[in-house]
Each structure stands twice: as C-alpha cells, then as structure tokens.
C-alpha cells in the first residue's frame, strides 16, 4: 500500500524559508519510472504543480517559482524535501506531495498525501 | 507552459444524471491527460490517465475520451459520492498544469 505524508511548519513568517518533508512508504524512489512531486492549492483555488524529483535524481521545477524552490530526496529514508525561500503571503496554501508515474512522455499523480496547510503571516 | 482550460466551471446535476466536463489544451498533447476528483478537505484522487485509462478501483461510470487538444470526462448515472470538484491535468510537458476545476453540485 502506497502512502505519503507531508510534514512541516503550519506557520511561517514572510521572507523566511519554508521546508516541507514528504515521508512515503510502499514504493522506492530508486525504482525506474517513479518520482515524487509537490503540488499546492491556495484556499478555494486550483492546483499548482511546483516540482518533481524522479528515480534518476532528475529535478523539474515550475518556472514561475524555480528561483525559490529546491527539491531533494533521501532514498534511504524514503523522504523528499521541498524548500521554498523568501515566502510571501501568496505562498499560503495546502501543500501536497504525490507519487508521480514519470515517463519520457507523461507524468501523472497516482497517490497523494493528505496535505499540509501552511499559513504565511508575521 | 501548456495552459488547460476546463468548462464548465460549475455544473448542477441530479443523482442518475450524466455529466460531461471538457478540457482543452492550448497545444496538442496527444493522449497525455489525466483527470482527478477532489472532495472538500481531501486530497485529489486520480480517476483517469492517458485520457481514457481508468485508474484501478475507479467505478466504470467514469470515462474519458479525447486526443490532441480536446478531452472530455463523462460521469454516467451520477451517484451521491460523485459530487465533488474535478480537475484535468496535462501530463505531457513541464511545467505540468491543471485546469481550473469543475464543481459538480447537487441540483
């Protein structure tokens, strides 16, 4: 059974760095064709894909946020970490990690964590 | 970026109805499109991938069609548990993008 769980601070101050951890089980991030993505959803809004790291340690970022994002993995711990630097109130959202089925032509999200709600306020 | 536009953004329907949601990609994406269902306070759930392939465990009343730029999600014989928000996602090129969502509400 595949499970993912996000963890991190519920509240961050503007200009701080947000660090979120996705801890997963039921699969290995060293398996070809698998990856983990971060996706966020502002209250009442649509979904926004942020970043993907795959089994080969290739990393992909949303260009609109790329300068502020870093994604990394620790395969031995079954964890993926996302950092967002210089946060702003517009970064307040529920952040999801999701297992990504990743090929040359297609990437979709077949299992999701429950989400971590992040508020940005001084 | 390949923008994806969903319509309608809101649909009111009754149990037993058939609902069709449309997703249009700004560029051709072959069959690389997925559909998700999201209920309030819950994470999205994958329904369909590769435009028409049903994810394991998803009821057969959900179906997807399309290729290129135009895609549809059809829910036949709408059930009470189907009232939710649905999103399409283009899976072909980075950045991966989602449609704006379609909320299916009870009439």
PDB file of N, CA and C in Angstrom, chain B:
ATOM      1  N   UNK B   1       4.488  27.254 -21.256  1.00  0.00           N
ATOM      2  CA  UNK B   1       3.529  26.463 -20.493  1.00  0.00           C
ATOM      3  C   UNK B   1       2.358  26.067 -21.398  1.00  0.00           C
ATOM      4  N   UNK B   2       1.858  24.874 -21.183  1.00  0.00           N
ATOM      5  CA  UNK B   2       0.648  24.457 -21.886  1.00  0.00           C
ATOM      6  C   UNK B   2      -0.538  24.695 -20.952  1.00  0.00           C
ATOM      7  N   UNK B   3      -1.310  25.708 -21.265  1.00  0.00           N
ATOM      8  CA  UNK B   3      -2.487  26.003 -20.450  1.00  0.00           C
ATOM      9  C   UNK B   3      -3.596  25.016 -20.789  1.00  0.00           C
ATOM     10  N   UNK B   4      -4.346  24.634 -19.766  1.00  0.00           N
ATOM     11  CA  UNK B   4      -5.508  23.776 -19.963  1.00  0.00           C
ATOM     12  C   UNK B   4      -6.720  24.484 -19.399  1.00  0.00           C
ATOM     13  N   UNK B   5      -7.769  24.522 -20.193  1.00  0.00           N
ATOM     14  CA  UNK B   5      -8.980  25.259 -19.839  1.00  0.00           C
ATOM     15  C   UNK B   5     -10.128  24.286 -19.689  1.00  0.00           C
ATOM     16  N   UNK B   6     -10.742  24.297 -18.523  1.00  0.00           N
ATOM     17  CA  UNK B   6     -11.861  23.411 -18.246  1.00  0.00           C
ATOM     18  C   UNK B   6     -13.168  24.165 -18.387  1.00  0.00           C
ATOM     19  N   UNK B   7     -14.188  23.447 -18.798  1.00  0.00           N
ATOM     20  CA  UNK B   7     -15.528  24.024 -18.804  1.00  0.00           C
ATOM     21  C   UNK B   7     -16.564  22.918 -18.625  1.00  0.00           C
ATOM     22  N   UNK B   8     -17.713  23.226 -17.997  1.00  0.00           N
ATOM     23  CA  UNK B   8     -17.954  24.485 -17.303  1.00  0.00           C
ATOM     24  C   UNK B   8     -17.182  24.529 -15.986  1.00  0.00           C
ATOM     25  N   UNK B   9     -17.211  25.639 -15.314  1.00  0.00           N
ATOM     26  CA  UNK B   9     -16.569  25.715 -14.009  1.00  0.00           C
ATOM     27  C   UNK B   9     -17.496  25.221 -12.907  1.00  0.00           C
ATOM     28  N   UNK B  10     -18.760  25.131 -13.251  1.00  0.00           N
ATOM     29  CA  UNK B  10     -19.763  24.720 -12.271  1.00  0.00           C
ATOM     30  C   UNK B  10     -20.891  24.010 -13.006  1.00  0.00           C
ATOM     31  N   UNK B  11     -21.354  22.908 -12.447  1.00  0.00           N
ATOM     32  CA  UNK B  11     -22.493  22.220 -13.040  1.00  0.00           C
ATOM     33  C   UNK B  11     -23.384  21.705 -11.912  1.00  0.00           C
ATOM     34  N   UNK B  12     -24.659  21.878 -12.095  1.00  0.00           N
ATOM     35  CA  UNK B  12     -25.650  21.415 -11.139  1.00  0.00           C
ATOM     36  C   UNK B  12     -26.371  20.216 -11.753  1.00  0.00           C
ATOM     37  N   UNK B  13     -26.398  19.113 -11.054  1.00  0.00           N
ATOM     38  CA  UNK B  13     -26.973  17.896 -11.618  1.00  0.00           C
ATOM     39  C   UNK B  13     -27.650  17.072 -10.531  1.00  0.00           C
ATOM     40  N   UNK B  14     -28.447  16.121 -10.962  1.00  0.00           N
ATOM     41  CA  UNK B  14     -29.182  15.256 -10.042  1.00  0.00           C
ATOM     42  C   UNK B  14     -28.610  13.846 -10.070  1.00  0.00           C
ATOM     43  N   UNK B  15     -28.860  13.109  -9.009  1.00  0.00           N
ATOM     44  CA  UNK B  15     -28.468  11.701  -8.970  1.00  0.00           C
ATOM     45  C   UNK B  15     -29.084  10.986 -10.171  1.00  0.00           C
ATOM     46  N   UNK B  16     -28.276  10.207 -10.867  1.00  0.00           N
ATOM     47  CA  UNK B  16     -28.736   9.488 -12.037  1.00  0.00           C
ATOM     48  C   UNK B  16     -28.448  10.196 -13.351  1.00  0.00           C
ATOM     49  N   UNK B  17     -28.099  11.476 -13.284  1.00  0.00           N
ATOM     50  CA  UNK B  17     -27.795  12.232 -14.499  1.00  0.00           C
ATOM     51  C   UNK B  17     -26.449  11.805 -15.093  1.00  0.00           C
ATOM     52  N   UNK B  18     -26.230  12.243 -16.323  1.00  0.00           N
ATOM     53  CA  UNK B  18     -24.927  12.117 -16.971  1.00  0.00           C
ATOM     54  C   UNK B  18     -24.326  13.512 -17.085  1.00  0.00           C
ATOM     55  N   UNK B  19     -23.085  13.636 -16.660  1.00  0.00           N
ATOM     56  CA  UNK B  19     -22.383  14.915 -16.677  1.00  0.00           C
ATOM     57  C   UNK B  19     -21.135  14.781 -17.548  1.00  0.00           C
ATOM     58  N   UNK B  20     -20.910  15.777 -18.385  1.00  0.00           N
ATOM     59  CA  UNK B  20     -19.702  15.794 -19.217  1.00  0.00           C
ATOM     60  C   UNK B  20     -18.930  17.079 -18.960  1.00  0.00           C
ATOM     61  N   UNK B  21     -17.657  16.923 -18.690  1.00  0.00           N
ATOM     62  CA  UNK B  21     -16.753  18.042 -18.435  1.00  0.00           C
ATOM     63  C   UNK B  21     -15.715  18.055 -19.548  1.00  0.00           C
ATOM     64  N   UNK B  22     -15.392  19.250 -20.014  1.00  0.00           N
ATOM     65  CA  UNK B  22     -14.472  19.398 -21.136  1.00  0.00           C
ATOM     66  C   UNK B  22     -13.180  20.048 -20.686  1.00  0.00           C
ATOM     67  N   UNK B  23     -12.091  19.609 -21.272  1.00  0.00           N
ATOM     68  CA  UNK B  23     -10.771  20.183 -21.016  1.00  0.00           C
ATOM     69  C   UNK B  23     -10.114  20.438 -22.365  1.00  0.00           C
ATOM     70  N   UNK B  24      -9.631  21.639 -22.559  1.00  0.00           N
ATOM     71  CA  UNK B  24      -8.952  21.982 -23.816  1.00  0.00           C
ATOM     72  C   UNK B  24      -7.538  22.430 -23.505  1.00  0.00           C
ATOM     73  N   UNK B  25      -6.575  21.807 -24.170  1.00  0.00           N
ATOM     74  CA  UNK B  25      -5.177  22.178 -24.019  1.00  0.00           C
ATOM     75  C   UNK B  25      -4.806  23.216 -25.077  1.00  0.00           C
ATOM     76  N   UNK B  26      -3.921  24.112 -24.723  1.00  0.00           N
ATOM     77  CA  UNK B  26      -3.540  25.178 -25.643  1.00  0.00           C
ATOM     78  C   UNK B  26      -2.723  24.648 -26.819  1.00  0.00           C
ATOM     79  N   UNK B  27      -2.065  23.518 -26.632  1.00  0.00           N
ATOM     80  CA  UNK B  27      -1.325  22.848 -27.696  1.00  0.00           C
ATOM     81  C   UNK B  27      -1.658  21.360 -27.646  1.00  0.00           C
ATOM     82  N   UNK B  28      -1.409  20.688 -28.744  1.00  0.00           N
ATOM     83  CA  UNK B  28      -1.673  19.263 -28.784  1.00  0.00           C
ATOM     84  C   UNK B  28      -0.811  18.506 -27.791  1.00  0.00           C
ATOM     85  N   UNK B  29      -1.442  17.604 -27.046  1.00  0.00           N
ATOM     86  CA  UNK B  29      -0.718  16.838 -26.032  1.00  0.00           C
ATOM     87  C   UNK B  29      -0.947  15.339 -26.221  1.00  0.00           C
ATOM     88  N   UNK B  30      -1.269  14.950 -27.458  1.00  0.00           N
ATOM     89  CA  UNK B  30      -1.542  13.535 -27.738  1.00  0.00           C
ATOM     90  C   UNK B  30      -2.621  13.040 -26.767  1.00  0.00           C
ATOM     91  N   UNK B  31      -2.335  11.966 -26.044  1.00  0.00           N
ATOM     92  CA  UNK B  31      -3.312  11.443 -25.075  1.00  0.00           C
ATOM     93  C   UNK B  31      -2.844  11.645 -23.644  1.00  0.00           C
ATOM     94  N   UNK B  32      -1.897  12.561 -23.467  1.00  0.00           N
ATOM     95  CA  UNK B  32      -1.256  12.692 -22.150  1.00  0.00           C
ATOM     96  C   UNK B  32      -2.042  13.641 -21.249  1.00  0.00           C
ATOM     97  N   UNK B  33      -3.201  13.167 -20.813  1.00  0.00           N
ATOM     98  CA  UNK B  33      -4.070  13.952 -19.944  1.00  0.00           C
ATOM     99  C   UNK B  33      -4.636  13.059 -18.861  1.00  0.00           C
ATOM    100  N   UNK B  34      -4.730  13.616 -17.651  1.00  0.00           N
ATOM    101  CA  UNK B  34      -5.285  12.884 -16.519  1.00  0.00           C
ATOM    102  C   UNK B  34      -6.446  13.676 -15.920  1.00  0.00           C
ATOM    103  N   UNK B  35      -7.320  12.964 -15.233  1.00  0.00           N
ATOM    104  CA  UNK B  35      -8.449  13.571 -14.529  1.00  0.00           C
ATOM    105  C   UNK B  35      -8.410  13.166 -13.053  1.00  0.00           C
ATOM    106  N   UNK B  36      -8.746  14.121 -12.197  1.00  0.00           N
ATOM    107  CA  UNK B  36      -8.749  13.905 -10.751  1.00  0.00           C
ATOM    108  C   UNK B  36     -10.078  14.362 -10.166  1.00  0.00           C
ATOM    109  N   UNK B  37     -10.451  13.741  -9.056  1.00  0.00           N
ATOM    110  CA  UNK B  37     -11.618  14.125  -8.282  1.00  0.00           C
ATOM    111  C   UNK B  37     -11.132  14.623  -6.921  1.00  0.00           C
ATOM    112  N   UNK B  38     -11.686  15.731  -6.467  1.00  0.00           N
ATOM    113  CA  UNK B  38     -11.330  16.235  -5.148  1.00  0.00           C
ATOM    114  C   UNK B  38     -12.587  16.576  -4.364  1.00  0.00           C
ATOM    115  N   UNK B  39     -12.679  16.033  -3.177  1.00  0.00           N
ATOM    116  CA  UNK B  39     -13.762  16.362  -2.268  1.00  0.00           C
ATOM    117  C   UNK B  39     -13.260  17.361  -1.234  1.00  0.00           C
ATOM    118  N   UNK B  40     -14.166  18.137  -0.639  1.00  0.00           N
ATOM    119  CA  UNK B  40     -13.738  19.188   0.303  1.00  0.00           C
ATOM    120  C   UNK B  40     -12.868  18.640   1.432  1.00  0.00           C
ATOM    121  N   UNK B  41     -11.745  19.309   1.643  1.00  0.00           N
ATOM    122  CA  UNK B  41     -10.844  18.931   2.723  1.00  0.00           C
ATOM    123  C   UNK B  41     -10.031  17.682   2.454  1.00  0.00           C
ATOM    124  N   UNK B  42     -10.097  17.168   1.226  1.00  0.00           N
ATOM    125  CA  UNK B  42      -9.386  15.938   0.886  1.00  0.00           C
ATOM    126  C   UNK B  42      -8.406  16.191  -0.242  1.00  0.00           C
ATOM    127  N   UNK B  43      -7.431  15.281  -0.353  1.00  0.00           N
ATOM    128  CA  UNK B  43      -6.501  15.353  -1.464  1.00  0.00           C
ATOM    129  C   UNK B  43      -7.188  14.896  -2.749  1.00  0.00           C
ATOM    130  N   UNK B  44      -6.710  15.346  -3.895  1.00  0.00           N
ATOM    131  CA  UNK B  44      -7.240  14.835  -5.162  1.00  0.00           C
ATOM    132  C   UNK B  44      -6.993  13.342  -5.298  1.00  0.00           C
ATOM    133  N   UNK B  45      -7.833  12.725  -6.117  1.00  0.00           N
ATOM    134  CA  UNK B  45      -7.744  11.289  -6.383  1.00  0.00           C
ATOM    135  C   UNK B  45      -7.710  11.087  -7.891  1.00  0.00           C
ATOM    136  N   UNK B  46      -6.745  10.293  -8.348  1.00  0.00           N
ATOM    137  CA  UNK B  46      -6.631  10.017  -9.775  1.00  0.00           C
ATOM    138  C   UNK B  46      -7.786   9.146 -10.240  1.00  0.00           C
ATOM    139  N   UNK B  47      -8.464   9.603 -11.290  1.00  0.00           N
ATOM    140  CA  UNK B  47      -9.559   8.830 -11.884  1.00  0.00           C
ATOM    141  C   UNK B  47      -9.130   8.179 -13.192  1.00  0.00           C
ATOM    142  N   UNK B  48      -8.550   8.989 -14.057  1.00  0.00           N
ATOM    143  CA  UNK B  48      -8.246   8.564 -15.423  1.00  0.00           C
ATOM    144  C   UNK B  48      -6.884   9.106 -15.811  1.00  0.00           C
ATOM    145  N   UNK B  49      -6.109   8.318 -16.523  1.00  0.00           N
ATOM    146  CA  UNK B  49      -4.828   8.761 -17.067  1.00  0.00           C
ATOM    147  C   UNK B  49      -4.753   8.349 -18.528  1.00  0.00           C
ATOM    148  N   UNK B  50      -3.798   8.934 -19.220  1.00  0.00           N
ATOM    149  CA  UNK B  50      -3.678   8.700 -20.667  1.00  0.00           C
ATOM    150  C   UNK B  50      -5.014   8.924 -21.372  1.00  0.00           C
ATOM    151  N   UNK B  51      -5.732   9.921 -20.918  1.00  0.00           N
ATOM    152  CA  UNK B  51      -7.000  10.399 -21.487  1.00  0.00           C
ATOM    153  C   UNK B  51      -8.186   9.460 -21.282  1.00  0.00           C
ATOM    154  N   UNK B  52      -7.940   8.142 -21.307  1.00  0.00           N
ATOM    155  CA  UNK B  52      -9.077   7.227 -21.286  1.00  0.00           C
ATOM    156  C   UNK B  52      -8.888   5.991 -20.417  1.00  0.00           C
ATOM    157  N   UNK B  53      -7.729   5.853 -19.794  1.00  0.00           N
ATOM    158  CA  UNK B  53      -7.469   4.659 -18.986  1.00  0.00           C
ATOM    159  C   UNK B  53      -7.968   4.866 -17.553  1.00  0.00           C
ATOM    160  N   UNK B  54      -8.836   3.963 -17.122  1.00  0.00           N
ATOM    161  CA  UNK B  54      -9.423   4.065 -15.798  1.00  0.00           C
ATOM    162  C   UNK B  54      -8.430   3.584 -14.747  1.00  0.00           C
ATOM    163  N   UNK B  55      -8.198   4.414 -13.743  1.00  0.00           N
ATOM    164  CA  UNK B  55      -7.319   4.003 -12.646  1.00  0.00           C
ATOM    165  C   UNK B  55      -7.982   2.845 -11.895  1.00  0.00           C
ATOM    166  N   UNK B  56      -7.152   1.944 -11.398  1.00  0.00           N
ATOM    167  CA  UNK B  56      -7.645   0.792 -10.665  1.00  0.00           C
ATOM    168  C   UNK B  56      -8.557   1.221  -9.508  1.00  0.00           C
ATOM    169  N   UNK B  57      -9.697   0.566  -9.412  1.00  0.00           N
ATOM    170  CA  UNK B  57     -10.625   0.840  -8.318  1.00  0.00           C
ATOM    171  C   UNK B  57     -11.638   1.933  -8.599  1.00  0.00           C
ATOM    172  N   UNK B  58     -11.502   2.616  -9.720  1.00  0.00           N
ATOM    173  CA  UNK B  58     -12.441   3.697 -10.059  1.00  0.00           C
ATOM    174  C   UNK B  58     -13.648   3.090 -10.773  1.00  0.00           C
ATOM    175  N   UNK B  59     -14.859   3.473 -10.370  1.00  0.00           N
ATOM    176  CA  UNK B  59     -16.060   2.876 -10.995  1.00  0.00           C
ATOM    177  C   UNK B  59     -16.133   3.142 -12.492  1.00  0.00           C
ATOM    178  N   UNK B  60     -16.723   2.209 -13.202  1.00  0.00           N
ATOM    179  CA  UNK B  60     -16.779   2.291 -14.659  1.00  0.00           C
ATOM    180  C   UNK B  60     -17.738   3.362 -15.158  1.00  0.00           C
ATOM    181  N   UNK B  61     -18.494   4.003 -14.278  1.00  0.00           N
ATOM    182  CA  UNK B  61     -19.353   5.110 -14.721  1.00  0.00           C
ATOM    183  C   UNK B  61     -18.531   6.350 -15.098  1.00  0.00           C
ATOM    184  N   UNK B  62     -17.247   6.326 -14.717  1.00  0.00           N
ATOM    185  CA  UNK B  62     -16.341   7.387 -15.141  1.00  0.00           C
ATOM    186  C   UNK B  62     -15.666   6.961 -16.444  1.00  0.00           C
ATOM    187  N   UNK B  63     -15.656   7.866 -17.422  1.00  0.00           N
ATOM    188  CA  UNK B  63     -14.973   7.558 -18.664  1.00  0.00           C
ATOM    189  C   UNK B  63     -14.336   8.821 -19.227  1.00  0.00           C
ATOM    190  N   UNK B  64     -13.241   8.626 -19.940  1.00  0.00           N
ATOM    191  CA  UNK B  64     -12.541   9.745 -20.541  1.00  0.00           C
ATOM    192  C   UNK B  64     -12.305   9.499 -22.014  1.00  0.00           C
ATOM    193  N   UNK B  65     -12.313  10.591 -22.772  1.00  0.00           N
ATOM    194  CA  UNK B  65     -12.078  10.498 -24.208  1.00  0.00           C
ATOM    195  C   UNK B  65     -11.265  11.699 -24.640  1.00  0.00           C
ATOM    196  N   UNK B  66     -10.684  11.564 -25.823  1.00  0.00           N
ATOM    197  CA  UNK B  66     -10.032  12.707 -26.432  1.00  0.00           C
ATOM    198  C   UNK B  66      -8.586  12.453 -26.794  1.00  0.00           C
ATOM    199  N   UNK B  67      -8.085  13.301 -27.659  1.00  0.00           N
ATOM    200  CA  UNK B  67      -6.694  13.285 -28.074  1.00  0.00           C
ATOM    201  C   UNK B  67      -6.388  14.628 -28.704  1.00  0.00           C
ATOM    202  N   UNK B  68      -5.101  14.984 -28.662  1.00  0.00           N
ATOM    203  CA  UNK B  68      -4.722  16.266 -29.242  1.00  0.00           C
ATOM    204  C   UNK B  68      -4.964  17.416 -28.286  1.00  0.00           C
ATOM    205  N   UNK B  69      -6.000  18.207 -28.545  1.00  0.00           N
ATOM    206  CA  UNK B  69      -6.269  19.383 -27.713  1.00  0.00           C
ATOM    207  C   UNK B  69      -7.567  19.268 -26.915  1.00  0.00           C
ATOM    208  N   UNK B  70      -8.479  18.406 -27.313  1.00  0.00           N
ATOM    209  CA  UNK B  70      -9.809  18.371 -26.717  1.00  0.00           C
ATOM    210  C   UNK B  70     -10.106  17.041 -26.035  1.00  0.00           C
ATOM    211  N   UNK B  71     -10.568  17.146 -24.796  1.00  0.00           N
ATOM    212  CA  UNK B  71     -10.778  15.969 -23.962  1.00  0.00           C
ATOM    213  C   UNK B  71     -12.075  16.121 -23.184  1.00  0.00           C
ATOM    214  N   UNK B  72     -12.671  14.985 -22.838  1.00  0.00           N
ATOM    215  CA  UNK B  72     -13.876  15.008 -22.007  1.00  0.00           C
ATOM    216  C   UNK B  72     -13.801  13.955 -20.925  1.00  0.00           C
ATOM    217  N   UNK B  73     -14.414  14.298 -19.806  1.00  0.00           N
ATOM    218  CA  UNK B  73     -14.670  13.360 -18.722  1.00  0.00           C
ATOM    219  C   UNK B  73     -16.178  13.241 -18.615  1.00  0.00           C
ATOM    220  N   UNK B  74     -16.674  12.027 -18.682  1.00  0.00           N
ATOM    221  CA  UNK B  74     -18.117  11.792 -18.561  1.00  0.00           C
ATOM    222  C   UNK B  74     -18.388  10.949 -17.322  1.00  0.00           C
ATOM    223  N   UNK B  75     -19.334  11.396 -16.549  1.00  0.00           N
ATOM    224  CA  UNK B  75     -19.791  10.629 -15.392  1.00  0.00           C
ATOM    225  C   UNK B  75     -21.227  10.214 -15.688  1.00  0.00           C
ATOM    226  N   UNK B  76     -21.439   8.939 -15.846  1.00  0.00           N
ATOM    227  CA  UNK B  76     -22.773   8.416 -16.130  1.00  0.00           C
ATOM    228  C   UNK B  76     -23.438   7.997 -14.831  1.00  0.00           C
ATOM    229  N   UNK B  77     -24.779   8.089 -14.807  1.00  0.00           N
ATOM    230  CA  UNK B  77     -25.515   7.631 -13.625  1.00  0.00           C
ATOM    231  C   UNK B  77     -24.893   8.211 -12.354  1.00  0.00           C
ATOM    232  N   UNK B  78     -24.879   9.518 -12.280  1.00  0.00           N
ATOM    233  CA  UNK B  78     -24.244  10.242 -11.178  1.00  0.00           C
ATOM    234  C   UNK B  78     -24.727   9.719  -9.827  1.00  0.00           C
ATOM    235  N   UNK B  79     -23.768   9.455  -8.957  1.00  0.00           N
ATOM    236  CA  UNK B  79     -24.062   8.950  -7.614  1.00  0.00           C
ATOM    237  C   UNK B  79     -23.789  10.028  -6.566  1.00  0.00           C
ATOM    238  N   UNK B  80     -24.392   9.919  -5.381  1.00  0.00           N
ATOM    239  CA  UNK B  80     -24.182  10.968  -4.360  1.00  0.00           C
ATOM    240  C   UNK B  80     -22.712  11.213  -4.045  1.00  0.00           C
ATOM    241  N   UNK B  81     -21.906  10.166  -4.105  1.00  0.00           N
ATOM    242  CA  UNK B  81     -20.487  10.329  -3.767  1.00  0.00           C
ATOM    243  C   UNK B  81     -19.672  10.995  -4.884  1.00  0.00           C
ATOM    244  N   UNK B  82     -20.312  11.255  -6.027  1.00  0.00           N
ATOM    245  CA  UNK B  82     -19.614  11.882  -7.153  1.00  0.00           C
ATOM    246  C   UNK B  82     -19.650  13.396  -7.095  1.00  0.00           C
ATOM    247  N   UNK B  83     -20.410  13.947  -6.165  1.00  0.00           N
ATOM    248  CA  UNK B  83     -20.476  15.399  -6.066  1.00  0.00           C
ATOM    249  C   UNK B  83     -19.170  15.891  -5.448  1.00  0.00           C
ATOM    250  N   UNK B  84     -18.405  16.604  -6.272  1.00  0.00           N
ATOM    251  CA  UNK B  84     -17.022  16.946  -5.946  1.00  0.00           C
ATOM    252  C   UNK B  84     -16.529  17.931  -6.996  1.00  0.00           C
ATOM    253  N   UNK B  85     -15.258  18.290  -6.898  1.00  0.00           N
ATOM    254  CA  UNK B  85     -14.623  19.118  -7.919  1.00  0.00           C
ATOM    255  C   UNK B  85     -13.672  18.248  -8.732  1.00  0.00           C
ATOM    256  N   UNK B  86     -13.698  18.438 -10.027  1.00  0.00           N
ATOM    257  CA  UNK B  86     -12.893  17.639 -10.947  1.00  0.00           C
ATOM    258  C   UNK B  86     -11.868  18.523 -11.653  1.00  0.00           C
ATOM    259  N   UNK B  87     -10.658  17.996 -11.772  1.00  0.00           N
ATOM    260  CA  UNK B  87      -9.569  18.714 -12.424  1.00  0.00           C
ATOM    261  C   UNK B  87      -8.958  17.857 -13.524  1.00  0.00           C
ATOM    262  N   UNK B  88      -8.629  18.493 -14.626  1.00  0.00           N
ATOM    263  CA  UNK B  88      -7.802  17.834 -15.623  1.00  0.00           C
ATOM    264  C   UNK B  88      -6.363  18.312 -15.448  1.00  0.00           C
ATOM    265  N   UNK B  89      -5.430  17.523 -15.961  1.00  0.00           N
ATOM    266  CA  UNK B  89      -4.009  17.846 -15.849  1.00  0.00           C
ATOM    267  C   UNK B  89      -3.314  17.398 -17.121  1.00  0.00           C
ATOM    268  N   UNK B  90      -2.593  18.307 -17.761  1.00  0.00           N
ATOM    269  CA  UNK B  90      -1.808  17.890 -18.912  1.00  0.00           C
ATOM    270  C   UNK B  90      -0.515  17.272 -18.385  1.00  0.00           C
ATOM    271  N   UNK B  91      -0.214  16.105 -18.879  1.00  0.00           N
ATOM    272  CA  UNK B  91       0.868  15.300 -18.327  1.00  0.00           C
ATOM    273  C   UNK B  91       2.061  15.219 -19.274  1.00  0.00           C
ATOM    274  N   UNK B  92       2.021  16.031 -20.317  1.00  0.00           N
ATOM    275  CA  UNK B  92       2.973  15.876 -21.404  1.00  0.00           C
ATOM    276  C   UNK B  92       4.256  16.657 -21.250  1.00  0.00           C
ATOM    277  N   UNK B  93       4.180  17.897 -20.798  1.00  0.00           N
ATOM    278  CA  UNK B  93       5.379  18.720 -20.772  1.00  0.00           C
ATOM    279  C   UNK B  93       5.423  19.569 -19.513  1.00  0.00           C
ATOM    280  N   UNK B  94       6.646  19.939 -19.140  1.00  0.00           N
ATOM    281  CA  UNK B  94       6.832  20.753 -17.953  1.00  0.00           C
ATOM    282  C   UNK B  94       6.719  22.226 -18.308  1.00  0.00           C
ATOM    283  N   UNK B  95       6.105  23.044 -17.439  1.00  0.00           N
ATOM    284  CA  UNK B  95       5.529  22.657 -16.158  1.00  0.00           C
ATOM    285  C   UNK B  95       4.201  21.907 -16.339  1.00  0.00           C
ATOM    286  N   UNK B  96       3.991  20.896 -15.535  1.00  0.00           N
ATOM    287  CA  UNK B  96       2.718  20.195 -15.528  1.00  0.00           C
ATOM    288  C   UNK B  96       1.649  21.173 -15.062  1.00  0.00           C
ATOM    289  N   UNK B  97       0.525  21.182 -15.732  1.00  0.00           N
ATOM    290  CA  UNK B  97      -0.501  22.178 -15.435  1.00  0.00           C
ATOM    291  C   UNK B  97      -1.868  21.537 -15.282  1.00  0.00           C
ATOM    292  N   UNK B  98      -2.677  22.173 -14.439  1.00  0.00           N
ATOM    293  CA  UNK B  98      -4.034  21.722 -14.165  1.00  0.00           C
ATOM    294  C   UNK B  98      -5.038  22.708 -14.735  1.00  0.00           C
ATOM    295  N   UNK B  99      -6.212  22.184 -15.033  1.00  0.00           N
ATOM    296  CA  UNK B  99      -7.321  23.056 -15.348  1.00  0.00           C
ATOM    297  C   UNK B  99      -7.830  23.750 -14.099  1.00  0.00           C
ATOM    298  N   UNK B 100      -8.745  24.675 -14.301  1.00  0.00           N
ATOM    299  CA  UNK B 100      -9.258  25.466 -13.190  1.00  0.00           C
ATOM    300  C   UNK B 100     -10.273  24.755 -12.314  1.00  0.00           C
ATOM    301  N   UNK B 101     -10.721  23.581 -12.740  1.00  0.00           N
ATOM    302  CA  UNK B 101     -11.649  22.811 -11.931  1.00  0.00           C
ATOM    303  C   UNK B 101     -13.098  22.979 -12.354  1.00  0.00           C
ATOM    304  N   UNK B 102     -13.862  21.920 -12.143  1.00  0.00           N
ATOM    305  CA  UNK B 102     -15.305  21.931 -12.378  1.00  0.00           C
ATOM    306  C   UNK B 102     -15.980  21.377 -11.137  1.00  0.00           C
ATOM    307  N   UNK B 103     -16.807  22.178 -10.527  1.00  0.00           N
ATOM    308  CA  UNK B 103     -17.518  21.735  -9.335  1.00  0.00           C
ATOM    309  C   UNK B 103     -18.849  21.152  -9.734  1.00  0.00           C
ATOM    310  N   UNK B 104     -19.094  19.920  -9.354  1.00  0.00           N
ATOM    311  CA  UNK B 104     -20.353  19.242  -9.630  1.00  0.00           C
ATOM    312  C   UNK B 104     -21.171  19.263  -8.348  1.00  0.00           C
ATOM    313  N   UNK B 105     -22.274  19.983  -8.400  1.00  0.00           N
ATOM    314  CA  UNK B 105     -23.119  20.137  -7.216  1.00  0.00           C
ATOM    315  C   UNK B 105     -24.473  19.485  -7.428  1.00  0.00           C
ATOM    316  N   UNK B 106     -25.121  19.212  -6.322  1.00  0.00           N
ATOM    317  CA  UNK B 106     -26.446  18.581  -6.363  1.00  0.00           C
ATOM    318  C   UNK B 106     -27.491  19.625  -6.715  1.00  0.00           C
ATOM    319  N   UNK B 107     -28.317  19.289  -7.691  1.00  0.00           N
ATOM    320  CA  UNK B 107     -29.405  20.197  -8.086  1.00  0.00           C
ATOM    321  C   UNK B 107     -30.513  20.140  -7.031  1.00  0.00           C
TER     322      UNK B 107
END
